[in-house]
Coordinates of N, CA and C in Angstrom, one line a residue:
M27 N 75.5 281.6 171.6 CA 75.9 282.9 171.2 C 74.7 283.6 170.6
K28 N 74.6 284.9 170.8 CA 73.5 285.6 170.2 C 73.9 286.1 168.8
D29 N 72.9 286.5 168.0 CA 73.2 286.9 166.6 C 74.2 288.1 166.6
R30 N 74.0 289.0 167.6 CA 75.0 290.1 167.6 C 76.4 289.7 167.9
E31 N 76.5 288.7 168.8 CA 77.9 288.2 169.1 C 78.5 287.5 167.8
Y32 N 77.7 286.8 167.1 CA 78.2 286.2 165.8 C 78.6 287.3 164.8
K33 N 77.8 288.3 164.7 CA 78.1 289.4 163.8 C 79.4 290.1 164.2
D34 N 79.6 290.3 165.5 CA 80.8 291.0 166.0 C 82.0 290.1 165.8
A35 N 81.9 288.8 166.0 CA 83.0 287.8 165.8 C 83.4 287.8 164.3
W36 N 82.3 287.8 163.4 CA 82.6 287.8 162.0 C 83.3 289.1 161.6
Q37 N 82.9 290.2 162.0 CA 83.5 291.5 161.7 C 85.0 291.5 162.2
K38 N 85.2 291.0 163.4 CA 86.5 291.0 164.0 C 87.5 290.1 163.2
L39 N 87.0 288.9 162.8 CA 87.8 288.0 162.0 C 88.1 288.6 160.7
K40 N 87.1 289.2 160.0 CA 87.3 289.7 158.7 C 88.3 290.9 158.8
A41 N 88.2 291.7 159.8 CA 89.1 292.9 159.9 C 90.6 292.4 160.1
Q42 N 90.7 291.3 160.9 CA 92.1 290.7 161.2 C 92.6 290.1 159.9
M43 N 91.8 289.5 159.1 CA 92.2 288.9 157.8 C 92.6 290.0 156.8
L44 N 91.8 291.0 156.8 CA 92.1 292.1 155.8 C 93.5 292.8 156.2
E45 N 93.6 293.0 157.5 CA 94.9 293.6 158.0 C 96.1 292.7 157.7
S46 N 95.9 291.4 157.9 CA 97.0 290.4 157.6 C 97.3 290.5 156.1
Y47 N 96.3 290.5 155.2 CA 96.5 290.5 153.8 C 97.3 291.8 153.4
A48 N 96.9 292.9 153.9 CA 97.6 294.2 153.7 C 99.1 294.2 154.2
N49 N 99.2 293.6 155.4 CA 100.6 293.6 156.0 C 101.5 292.7 155.2
Y50 N 101.0 291.6 154.7 CA 101.8 290.7 153.9 C 102.3 291.4 152.6
E51 N 101.4 292.2 152.0 CA 101.8 293.0 150.8 C 102.9 294.0 151.2
G52 N 102.7 294.6 152.3 CA 103.8 295.6 152.7 C 105.1 294.9 153.0
Q53 N 105.1 293.7 153.6 CA 106.3 293.0 153.9 C 107.0 292.5 152.6
K54 N 106.2 292.2 151.5 CA 106.7 291.8 150.3 C 107.6 292.9 149.6
H55 N 107.1 294.2 149.9 CA 107.9 295.3 149.3 C 109.1 295.6 150.1
I56 N 109.1 295.3 151.4 CA 110.2 295.6 152.3 C 111.3 294.5 152.2
N57 N 110.9 293.3 152.2 CA 111.8 292.1 152.2 C 111.9 291.5 150.8
K58 N 113.1 291.6 150.3 CA 113.3 291.1 148.9 C 113.8 289.7 148.8
N59 N 113.9 289.0 150.0 CA 114.3 287.6 150.1 C 113.3 286.8 149.3
M60 N 113.7 286.1 148.3 CA 112.8 285.4 147.4 C 112.0 284.4 148.1
G61 N 112.6 283.6 149.0 CA 111.9 282.6 149.7 C 110.8 283.1 150.6
F62 N 111.2 284.2 151.3 CA 110.2 284.8 152.2 C 109.1 285.5 151.4
H63 N 109.4 286.1 150.3 CA 108.5 286.7 149.4 C 107.4 285.6 148.9
K64 N 107.9 284.4 148.6 CA 107.0 283.4 148.2 C 106.1 282.9 149.3
I65 N 106.6 282.9 150.5 CA 105.7 282.5 151.7 C 104.6 283.5 151.9
L66 N 105.0 284.8 151.8 CA 104.0 285.9 151.9 C 102.9 285.8 150.8
E67 N 103.4 285.6 149.6 CA 102.5 285.4 148.5 C 101.6 284.2 148.7
G68 N 102.1 283.2 149.2 CA 101.2 282.0 149.4 C 100.2 282.3 150.5
A69 N 100.6 283.0 151.5 CA 99.6 283.4 152.5 C 98.5 284.3 151.9
Q70 N 98.8 285.2 151.1 CA 97.8 286.0 150.4 C 96.9 285.2 149.5
I71 N 97.5 284.2 148.8 CA 96.7 283.4 147.9 C 95.7 282.6 148.8
S72 N 96.1 282.2 149.9 CA 95.2 281.4 150.8 C 94.1 282.3 151.4
L73 N 94.4 283.5 151.7 CA 93.4 284.5 152.3 C 92.4 285.0 151.2
A74 N 92.9 285.2 150.0 CA 92.0 285.9 149.0 C 90.7 285.2 148.8
P75 N 90.6 283.9 148.5 CA 89.3 283.4 148.2 C 88.3 283.4 149.5
V76 N 88.9 283.3 150.6 CA 88.1 283.4 151.9 C 87.5 284.8 152.0
L77 N 88.4 285.8 151.8 CA 87.9 287.2 151.9 C 86.9 287.6 150.8
E78 N 87.1 287.0 149.6 CA 86.1 287.3 148.5 C 84.8 286.7 148.9
E79 N 84.8 285.5 149.5 CA 83.5 284.8 149.9 C 82.9 285.6 151.0
M80 N 83.7 286.1 151.9 CA 83.2 286.9 153.1 C 82.5 288.2 152.5
D81 N 83.1 288.8 151.6 CA 82.5 290.0 150.9 C 81.2 289.6 150.4
K82 N 81.1 288.5 149.7 CA 79.9 288.1 149.0 C 78.8 287.8 150.1
L83 N 79.2 287.1 151.1 CA 78.2 286.7 152.2 C 77.7 287.9 153.0
D84 N 78.6 288.9 153.3 CA 78.1 290.0 154.1 C 77.7 291.2 153.3
G85 N 77.8 291.1 151.9 CA 77.3 292.1 151.0 C 78.1 293.4 151.1
T86 N 79.4 293.2 151.4 CA 80.3 294.4 151.4 C 81.3 294.2 150.3
N87 N 82.1 295.2 150.1 CA 83.2 295.2 149.1 C 84.5 295.5 149.8
E88 N 84.7 295.2 151.0 CA 85.8 295.6 151.8 C 87.1 295.0 151.2
F89 N 87.1 293.7 150.8 CA 88.3 293.2 150.2 C 88.6 293.7 148.9
S90 N 87.6 293.9 148.0 CA 87.9 294.4 146.7 C 88.3 295.9 146.8
N91 N 87.8 296.6 147.8 CA 88.2 298.0 148.0 C 89.7 298.0 148.5
L92 N 90.1 297.1 149.3 CA 91.5 297.0 149.8 C 92.4 296.7 148.6
L93 N 92.0 295.8 147.7 CA 92.8 295.5 146.5 C 92.9 296.7 145.7
S94 N 91.9 297.5 145.5 CA 91.9 298.7 144.7 C 92.8 299.7 145.3
D95 N 92.7 299.9 146.6 CA 93.6 300.8 147.3 C 95.1 300.4 147.2
M96 N 95.3 299.1 147.2 CA 96.7 298.6 147.1 C 97.3 298.9 145.7
E97 N 96.4 298.8 144.7 CA 96.9 299.0 143.3 C 97.2 300.5 143.1
D98 N 96.5 301.3 143.8 CA 96.7 302.8 143.7 C 98.0 303.3 144.3
E99 N 98.5 302.5 145.2 CA 99.8 302.9 145.9 C 101.0 302.7 145.1

């Protein structure tokens, strides 16, 4: 793989993970079933440290910006 292909794959993976994190948050507000709510929360807890590390490694603040946007809603 060329460097550009790795960068594209990284960005695609990160975008998918950010979208999943945001979707899980939306589903938590829609579905009040406590068991399902805990599953979604667990998925977010699993994604958060990975997204934080990805932000650190690629020098962006995409995840922290997403969290800030979600707090504002």
